[in-house]
Short mmCIF file of C-alpha atoms and ligand atoms in Angstrom, two decimals:
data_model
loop_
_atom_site.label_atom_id
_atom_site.label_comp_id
_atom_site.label_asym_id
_atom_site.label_seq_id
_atom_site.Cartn_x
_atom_site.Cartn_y
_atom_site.Cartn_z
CA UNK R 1 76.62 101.69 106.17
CA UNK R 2 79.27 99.62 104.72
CA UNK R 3 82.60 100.41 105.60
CA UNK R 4 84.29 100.43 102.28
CA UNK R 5 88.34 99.71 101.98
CA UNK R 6 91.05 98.86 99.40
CA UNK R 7 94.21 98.95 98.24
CA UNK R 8 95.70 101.09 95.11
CA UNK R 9 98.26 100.33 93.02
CA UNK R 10 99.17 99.95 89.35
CA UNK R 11 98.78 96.51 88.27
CA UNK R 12 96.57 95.77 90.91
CA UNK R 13 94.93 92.83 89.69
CA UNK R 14 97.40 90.27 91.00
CA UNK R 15 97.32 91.36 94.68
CA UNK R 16 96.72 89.08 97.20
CA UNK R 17 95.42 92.11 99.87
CA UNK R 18 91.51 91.48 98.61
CA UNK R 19 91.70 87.83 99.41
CA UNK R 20 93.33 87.92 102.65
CA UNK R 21 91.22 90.94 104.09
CA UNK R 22 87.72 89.78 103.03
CA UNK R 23 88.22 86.51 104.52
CA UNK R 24 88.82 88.07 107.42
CA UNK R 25 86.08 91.07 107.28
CA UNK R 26 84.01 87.48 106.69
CA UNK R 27 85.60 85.82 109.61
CA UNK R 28 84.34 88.83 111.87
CA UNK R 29 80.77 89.00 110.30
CA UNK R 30 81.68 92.95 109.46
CA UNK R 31 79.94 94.79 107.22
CA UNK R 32 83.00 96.05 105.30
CA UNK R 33 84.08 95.31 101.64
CA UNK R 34 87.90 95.26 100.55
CA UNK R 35 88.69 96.41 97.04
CA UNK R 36 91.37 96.30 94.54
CA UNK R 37 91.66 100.09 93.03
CA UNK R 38 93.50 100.58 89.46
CA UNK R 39 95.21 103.77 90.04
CA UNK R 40 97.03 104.89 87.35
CA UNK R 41 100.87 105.88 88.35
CA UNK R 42 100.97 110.04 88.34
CA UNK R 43 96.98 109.89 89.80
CA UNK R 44 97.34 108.77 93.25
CA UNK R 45 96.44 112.52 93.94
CA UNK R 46 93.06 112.12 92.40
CA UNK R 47 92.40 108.82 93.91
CA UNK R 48 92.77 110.40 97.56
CA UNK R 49 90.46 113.35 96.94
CA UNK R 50 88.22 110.39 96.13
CA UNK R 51 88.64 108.80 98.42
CA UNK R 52 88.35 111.67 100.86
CA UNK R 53 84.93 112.70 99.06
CA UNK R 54 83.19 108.77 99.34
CA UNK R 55 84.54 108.25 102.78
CA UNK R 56 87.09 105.46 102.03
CA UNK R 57 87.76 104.85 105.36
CA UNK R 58 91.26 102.89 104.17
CA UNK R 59 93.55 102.24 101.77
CA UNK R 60 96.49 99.87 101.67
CA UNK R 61 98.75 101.63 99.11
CA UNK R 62 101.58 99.56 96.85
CA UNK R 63 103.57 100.09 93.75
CA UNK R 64 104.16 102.50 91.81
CA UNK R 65 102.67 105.13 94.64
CA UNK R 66 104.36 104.11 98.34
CA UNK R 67 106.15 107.79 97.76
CA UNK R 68 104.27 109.69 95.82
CA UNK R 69 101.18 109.81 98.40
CA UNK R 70 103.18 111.33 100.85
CA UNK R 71 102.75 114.95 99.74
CA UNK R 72 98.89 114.19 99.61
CA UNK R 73 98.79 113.67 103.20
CA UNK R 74 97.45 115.49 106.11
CA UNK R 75 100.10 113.47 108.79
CA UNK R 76 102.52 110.78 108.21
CA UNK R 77 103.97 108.54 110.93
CA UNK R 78 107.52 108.01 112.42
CA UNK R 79 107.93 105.32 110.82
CA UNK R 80 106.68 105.91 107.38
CA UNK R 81 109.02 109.40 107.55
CA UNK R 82 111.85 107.16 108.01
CA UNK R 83 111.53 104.97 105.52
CA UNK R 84 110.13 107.64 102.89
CA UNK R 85 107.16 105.11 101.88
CA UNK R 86 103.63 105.20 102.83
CA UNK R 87 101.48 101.78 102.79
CA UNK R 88 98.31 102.22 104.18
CA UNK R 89 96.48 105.32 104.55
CA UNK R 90 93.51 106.23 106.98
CA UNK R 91 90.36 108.48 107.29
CA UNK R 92 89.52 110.09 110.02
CA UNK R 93 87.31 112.68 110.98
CA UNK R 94 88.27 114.46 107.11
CA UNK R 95 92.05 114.01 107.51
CA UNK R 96 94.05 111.72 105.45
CA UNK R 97 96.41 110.04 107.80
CA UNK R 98 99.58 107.40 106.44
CA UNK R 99 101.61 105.03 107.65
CA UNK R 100 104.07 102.08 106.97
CA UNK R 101 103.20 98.80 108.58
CA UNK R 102 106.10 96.82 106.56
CA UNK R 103 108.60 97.73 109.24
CA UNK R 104 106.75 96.72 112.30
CA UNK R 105 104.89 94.31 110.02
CA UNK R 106 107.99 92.75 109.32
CA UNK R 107 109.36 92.94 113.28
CA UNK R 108 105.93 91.20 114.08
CA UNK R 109 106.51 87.81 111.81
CA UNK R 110 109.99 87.91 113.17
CA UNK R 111 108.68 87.78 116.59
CA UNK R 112 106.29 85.38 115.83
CA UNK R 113 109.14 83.15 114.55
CA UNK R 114 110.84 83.57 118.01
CA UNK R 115 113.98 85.17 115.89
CA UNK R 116 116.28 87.61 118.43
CA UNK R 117 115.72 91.33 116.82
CA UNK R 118 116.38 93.45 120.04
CA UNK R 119 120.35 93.37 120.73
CA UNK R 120 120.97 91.82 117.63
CA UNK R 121 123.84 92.33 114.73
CA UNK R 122 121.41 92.31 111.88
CA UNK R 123 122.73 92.04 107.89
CA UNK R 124 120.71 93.20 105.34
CA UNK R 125 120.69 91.96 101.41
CA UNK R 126 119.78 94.32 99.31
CA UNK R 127 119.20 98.27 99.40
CA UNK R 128 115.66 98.57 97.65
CA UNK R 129 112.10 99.33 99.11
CA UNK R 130 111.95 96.05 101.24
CA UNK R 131 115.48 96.43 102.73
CA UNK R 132 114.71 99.96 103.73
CA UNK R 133 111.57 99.00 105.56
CA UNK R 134 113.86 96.11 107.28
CA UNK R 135 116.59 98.35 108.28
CA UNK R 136 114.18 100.97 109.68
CA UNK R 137 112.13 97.77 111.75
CA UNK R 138 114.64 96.36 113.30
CA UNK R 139 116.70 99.58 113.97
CA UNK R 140 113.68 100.86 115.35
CA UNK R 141 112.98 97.42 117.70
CA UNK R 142 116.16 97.68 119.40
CA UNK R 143 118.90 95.96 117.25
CA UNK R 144 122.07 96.74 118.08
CA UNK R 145 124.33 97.21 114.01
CA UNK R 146 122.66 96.80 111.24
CA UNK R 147 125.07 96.19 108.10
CA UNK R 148 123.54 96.59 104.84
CA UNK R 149 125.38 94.46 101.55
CA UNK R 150 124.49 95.18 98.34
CA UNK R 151 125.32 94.09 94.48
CA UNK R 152 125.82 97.89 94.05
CA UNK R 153 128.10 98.98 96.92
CA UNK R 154 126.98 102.70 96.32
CA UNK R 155 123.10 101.98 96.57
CA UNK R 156 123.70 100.70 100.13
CA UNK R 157 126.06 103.33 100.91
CA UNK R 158 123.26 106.06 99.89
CA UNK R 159 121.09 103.91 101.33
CA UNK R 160 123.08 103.71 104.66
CA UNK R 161 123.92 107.47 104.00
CA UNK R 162 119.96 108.33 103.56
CA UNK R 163 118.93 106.47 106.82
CA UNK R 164 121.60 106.64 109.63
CA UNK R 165 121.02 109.62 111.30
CA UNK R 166 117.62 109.02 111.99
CA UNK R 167 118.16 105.52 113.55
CA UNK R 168 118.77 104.31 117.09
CA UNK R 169 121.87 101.67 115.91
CA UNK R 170 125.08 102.01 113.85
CA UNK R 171 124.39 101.29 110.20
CA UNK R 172 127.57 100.30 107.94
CA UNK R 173 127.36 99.17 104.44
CA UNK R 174 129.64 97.14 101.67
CA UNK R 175 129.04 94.78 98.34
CA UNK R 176 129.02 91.51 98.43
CA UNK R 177 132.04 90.79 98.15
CA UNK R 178 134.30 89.80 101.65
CA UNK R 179 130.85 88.54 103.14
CA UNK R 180 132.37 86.05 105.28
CA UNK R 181 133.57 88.40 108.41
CA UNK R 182 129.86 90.51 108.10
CA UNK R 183 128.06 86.67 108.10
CA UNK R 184 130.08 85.24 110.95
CA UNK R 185 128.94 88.43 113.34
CA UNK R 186 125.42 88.00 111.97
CA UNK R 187 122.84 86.75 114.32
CA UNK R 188 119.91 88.05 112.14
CA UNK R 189 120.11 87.97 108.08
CA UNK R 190 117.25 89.70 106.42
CA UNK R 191 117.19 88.84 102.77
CA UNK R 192 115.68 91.59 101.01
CA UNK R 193 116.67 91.23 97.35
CA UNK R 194 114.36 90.17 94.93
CA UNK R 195 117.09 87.65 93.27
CA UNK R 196 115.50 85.04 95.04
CA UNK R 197 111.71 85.15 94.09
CA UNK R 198 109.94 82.41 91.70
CA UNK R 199 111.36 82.36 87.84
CA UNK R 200 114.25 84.36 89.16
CA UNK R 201 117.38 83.07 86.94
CA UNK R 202 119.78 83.71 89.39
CA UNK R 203 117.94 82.14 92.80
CA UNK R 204 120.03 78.92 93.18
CA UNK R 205 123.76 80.75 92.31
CA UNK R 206 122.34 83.29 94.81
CA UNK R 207 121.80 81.26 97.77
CA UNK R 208 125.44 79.37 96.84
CA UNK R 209 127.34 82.52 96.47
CA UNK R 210 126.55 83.37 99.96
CA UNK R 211 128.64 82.28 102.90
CA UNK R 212 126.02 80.83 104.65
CA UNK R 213 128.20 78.40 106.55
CA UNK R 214 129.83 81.25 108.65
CA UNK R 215 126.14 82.68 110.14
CA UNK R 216 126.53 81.60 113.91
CA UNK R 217 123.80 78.70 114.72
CA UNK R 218 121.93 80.55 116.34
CA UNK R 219 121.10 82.89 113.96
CA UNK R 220 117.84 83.52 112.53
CA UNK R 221 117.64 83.64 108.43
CA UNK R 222 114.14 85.78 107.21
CA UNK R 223 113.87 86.11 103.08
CA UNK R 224 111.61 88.55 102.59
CA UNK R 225 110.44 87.28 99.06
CA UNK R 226 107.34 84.73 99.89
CA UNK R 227 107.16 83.44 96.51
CA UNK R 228 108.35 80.74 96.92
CA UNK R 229 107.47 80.32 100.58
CA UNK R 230 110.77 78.25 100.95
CA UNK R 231 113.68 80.38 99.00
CA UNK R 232 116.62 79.25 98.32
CA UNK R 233 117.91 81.15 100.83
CA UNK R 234 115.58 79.71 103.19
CA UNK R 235 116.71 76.15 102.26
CA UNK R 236 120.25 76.56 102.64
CA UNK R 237 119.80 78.03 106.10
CA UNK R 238 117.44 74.67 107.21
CA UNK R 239 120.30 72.49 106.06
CA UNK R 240 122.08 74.19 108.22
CA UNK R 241 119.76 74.13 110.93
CA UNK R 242 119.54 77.62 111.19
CA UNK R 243 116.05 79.07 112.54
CA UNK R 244 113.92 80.53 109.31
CA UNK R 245 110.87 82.92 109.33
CA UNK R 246 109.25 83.06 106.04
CA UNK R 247 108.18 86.49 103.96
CA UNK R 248 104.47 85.55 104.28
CA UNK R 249 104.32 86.44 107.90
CA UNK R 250 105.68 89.94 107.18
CA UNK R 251 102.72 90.12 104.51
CA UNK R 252 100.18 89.13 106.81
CA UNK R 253 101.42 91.07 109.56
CA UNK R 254 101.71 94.21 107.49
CA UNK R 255 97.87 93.58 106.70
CA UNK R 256 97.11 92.65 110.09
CA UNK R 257 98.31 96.56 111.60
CA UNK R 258 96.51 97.78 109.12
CA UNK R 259 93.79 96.22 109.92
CA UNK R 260 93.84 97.20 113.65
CA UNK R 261 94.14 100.89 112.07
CA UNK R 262 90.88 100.33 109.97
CA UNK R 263 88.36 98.54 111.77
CA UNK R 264 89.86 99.15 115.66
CA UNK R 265 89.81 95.44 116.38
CA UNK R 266 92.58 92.31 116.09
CA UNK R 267 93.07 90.81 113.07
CA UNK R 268 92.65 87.23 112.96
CA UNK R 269 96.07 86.38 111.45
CA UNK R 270 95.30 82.61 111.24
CA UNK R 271 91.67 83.23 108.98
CA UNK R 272 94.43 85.57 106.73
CA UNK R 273 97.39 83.11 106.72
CA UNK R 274 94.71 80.36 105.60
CA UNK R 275 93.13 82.65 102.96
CA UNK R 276 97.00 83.67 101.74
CA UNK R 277 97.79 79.83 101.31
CA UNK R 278 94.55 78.64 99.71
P1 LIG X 1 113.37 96.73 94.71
O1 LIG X 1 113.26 96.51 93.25
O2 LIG X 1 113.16 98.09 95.31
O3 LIG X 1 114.84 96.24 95.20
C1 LIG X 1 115.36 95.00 94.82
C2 LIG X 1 116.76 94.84 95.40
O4 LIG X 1 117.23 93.54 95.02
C3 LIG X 1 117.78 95.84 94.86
O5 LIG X 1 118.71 96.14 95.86
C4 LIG X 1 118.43 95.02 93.71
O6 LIG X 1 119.71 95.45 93.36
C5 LIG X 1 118.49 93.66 94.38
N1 LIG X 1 118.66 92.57 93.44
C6 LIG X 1 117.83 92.19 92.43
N2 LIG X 1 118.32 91.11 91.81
C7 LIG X 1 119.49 90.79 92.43
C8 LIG X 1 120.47 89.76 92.25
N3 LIG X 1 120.35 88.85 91.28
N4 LIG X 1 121.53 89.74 93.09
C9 LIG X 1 121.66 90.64 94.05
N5 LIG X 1 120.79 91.66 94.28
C10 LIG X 1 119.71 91.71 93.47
O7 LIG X 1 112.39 95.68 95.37
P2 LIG X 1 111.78 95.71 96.85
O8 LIG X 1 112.86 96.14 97.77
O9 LIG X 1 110.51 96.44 96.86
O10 LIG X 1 111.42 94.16 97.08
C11 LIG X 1 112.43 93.16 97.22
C12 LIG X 1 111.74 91.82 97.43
O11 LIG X 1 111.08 91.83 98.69
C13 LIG X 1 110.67 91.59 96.36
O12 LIG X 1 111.01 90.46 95.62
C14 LIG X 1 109.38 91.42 97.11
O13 LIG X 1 108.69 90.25 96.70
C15 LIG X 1 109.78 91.28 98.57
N6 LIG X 1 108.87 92.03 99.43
C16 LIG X 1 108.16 91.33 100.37
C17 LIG X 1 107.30 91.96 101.22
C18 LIG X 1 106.54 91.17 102.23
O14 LIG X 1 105.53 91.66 102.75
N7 LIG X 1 106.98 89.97 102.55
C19 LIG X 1 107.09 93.43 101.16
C20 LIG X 1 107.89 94.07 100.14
C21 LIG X 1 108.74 93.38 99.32
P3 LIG X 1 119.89 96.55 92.15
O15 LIG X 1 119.40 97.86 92.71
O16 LIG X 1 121.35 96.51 91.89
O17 LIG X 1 119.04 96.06 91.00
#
């Protein structure tokens, strides 16, 4: 029988998930199908009794409903409890199981990109969904601060607030402003606002307002936004000569746990970094 998966959110249409996975399901020669699912915000609920009822046996789950599944669930993970967001639920045997692979998704890519996470002073832009997952990842992978800076000095206090008890490493937050002393003890900076994504007015006075010329060279730069692929975050760190890891590989990666969750086997991250591209 075909083992049927998907992803729900609301839009939906624009996702890049069906793409990605059925080239690799195709790859594999599986007999699996991976669908987009308009779920309706307020009817996640629904969606998982369906899904419970068909045999789903996965869903990757994305805005508006990362939280609101939670309460729907038979188990949650670590992980996903720490971040308070849920991105890919599983079937099995009748129990509705979630989890969130954009932390370790995101430690992964950063890996990959041969950037220092364990040991490392690690600043954070931004206090949203993305920065939470970042925070909790590399917290989690053996970093040793992690300072969070955000437009709104109060969201990444709450944020900071929310978060540090349950976390292996001293987290400290601020605004923006005074960045200089936070950047020069930075050996990993994770930017995880979304000022810096494609038709975003305020992506070039971004990238200059920051002092990027304090980050130690041999710090690592991530953006998490992968539209564009180079940011211009990312570009101000290369003329630097600062090492840069891309937010596609935390995109793929995130897929590529899930993935391993789903269908028990490794994902063949090149056949979904191709498909992502094309
Ligand atoms: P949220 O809307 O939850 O948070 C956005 C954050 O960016 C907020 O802290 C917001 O501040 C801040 N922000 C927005 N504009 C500016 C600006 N001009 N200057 C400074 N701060 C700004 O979004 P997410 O956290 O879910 O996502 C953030 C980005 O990460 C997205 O653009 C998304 O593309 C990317 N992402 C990538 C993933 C991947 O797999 N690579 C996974 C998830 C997200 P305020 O609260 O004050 O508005």
């Amino acid at each position: 029988m075909t083992t049927v998966l998907g992803i729900f959110g609301d839009p939906v249409k624009h996702s890049k998930s069906p793409r990605m996975w059925n080239a690799a399901i195709e790859h594999l020669g599986l007999d699996a199908r991976y669908l987009p699912f308009h779920v309706r915000r307020g009817t996640v609920g629904d969606a998982l009794v369906g899904m419970r009822a068909l045999g789903i046996r996965g869903v990757n789950v994305t805005l508006p409903h990362k939280e609101d599944v939670i309460p729907h669930l038979d188990v949650v993970d670590d992980a996903a409890r720490s971040i308070g967001a849920v991105n890919t639920v599983r079937l099995e045997d009748g129990r509705l199981e979630g989890f969130n692979t954009d932390a370790p998704g995101l430690v992964r890519s950063l890996l990959e990109g041969h950037a220092k996470v364990r040991g490392a002073s690690v600043l954070v832009l931004g206090a949203g969904g993305a920065a939470r997952a970042a925070i909790v990842g590399v917290a989690q992978e053996g970093a040793a601060r992690v300072h969070v800076a955000a437009r709104r000095p109060e969201a990444a206090e709450a944020l900071v607030a929310d978060l540090g008890g349950a976390l292996p490493c001293p987290l400290t937050a601020s605004g923006f402003d005074d960045l200089e002393g936070a950047f020069e003890a930075t050996e990993l900076l994770v930017q995880a606002t979304s000022a810096t994504l494609d038709g975003s007015p305020h992506a070039q006075a971004f990238a200059d307002s920051l002092p990027m010329g304090r980050l130690p060279a041999h710090a690592t730069v991530t953006d998490l936004v992968y539209a564009p692929l180079e940011t211009t975050v990312l570009r101000a760190a290369r003329e630097r000569g600062l090492r840069t890891v891309d937010g596609l590989g935390m995109l793929i990666h995130q897929g590529a746990i899930a993935f391993e969750l789903f269908l028990g086997l490794p994902a063949p991250v090149d056949v979904m970094r191709k498909a992502l591209a094309g």
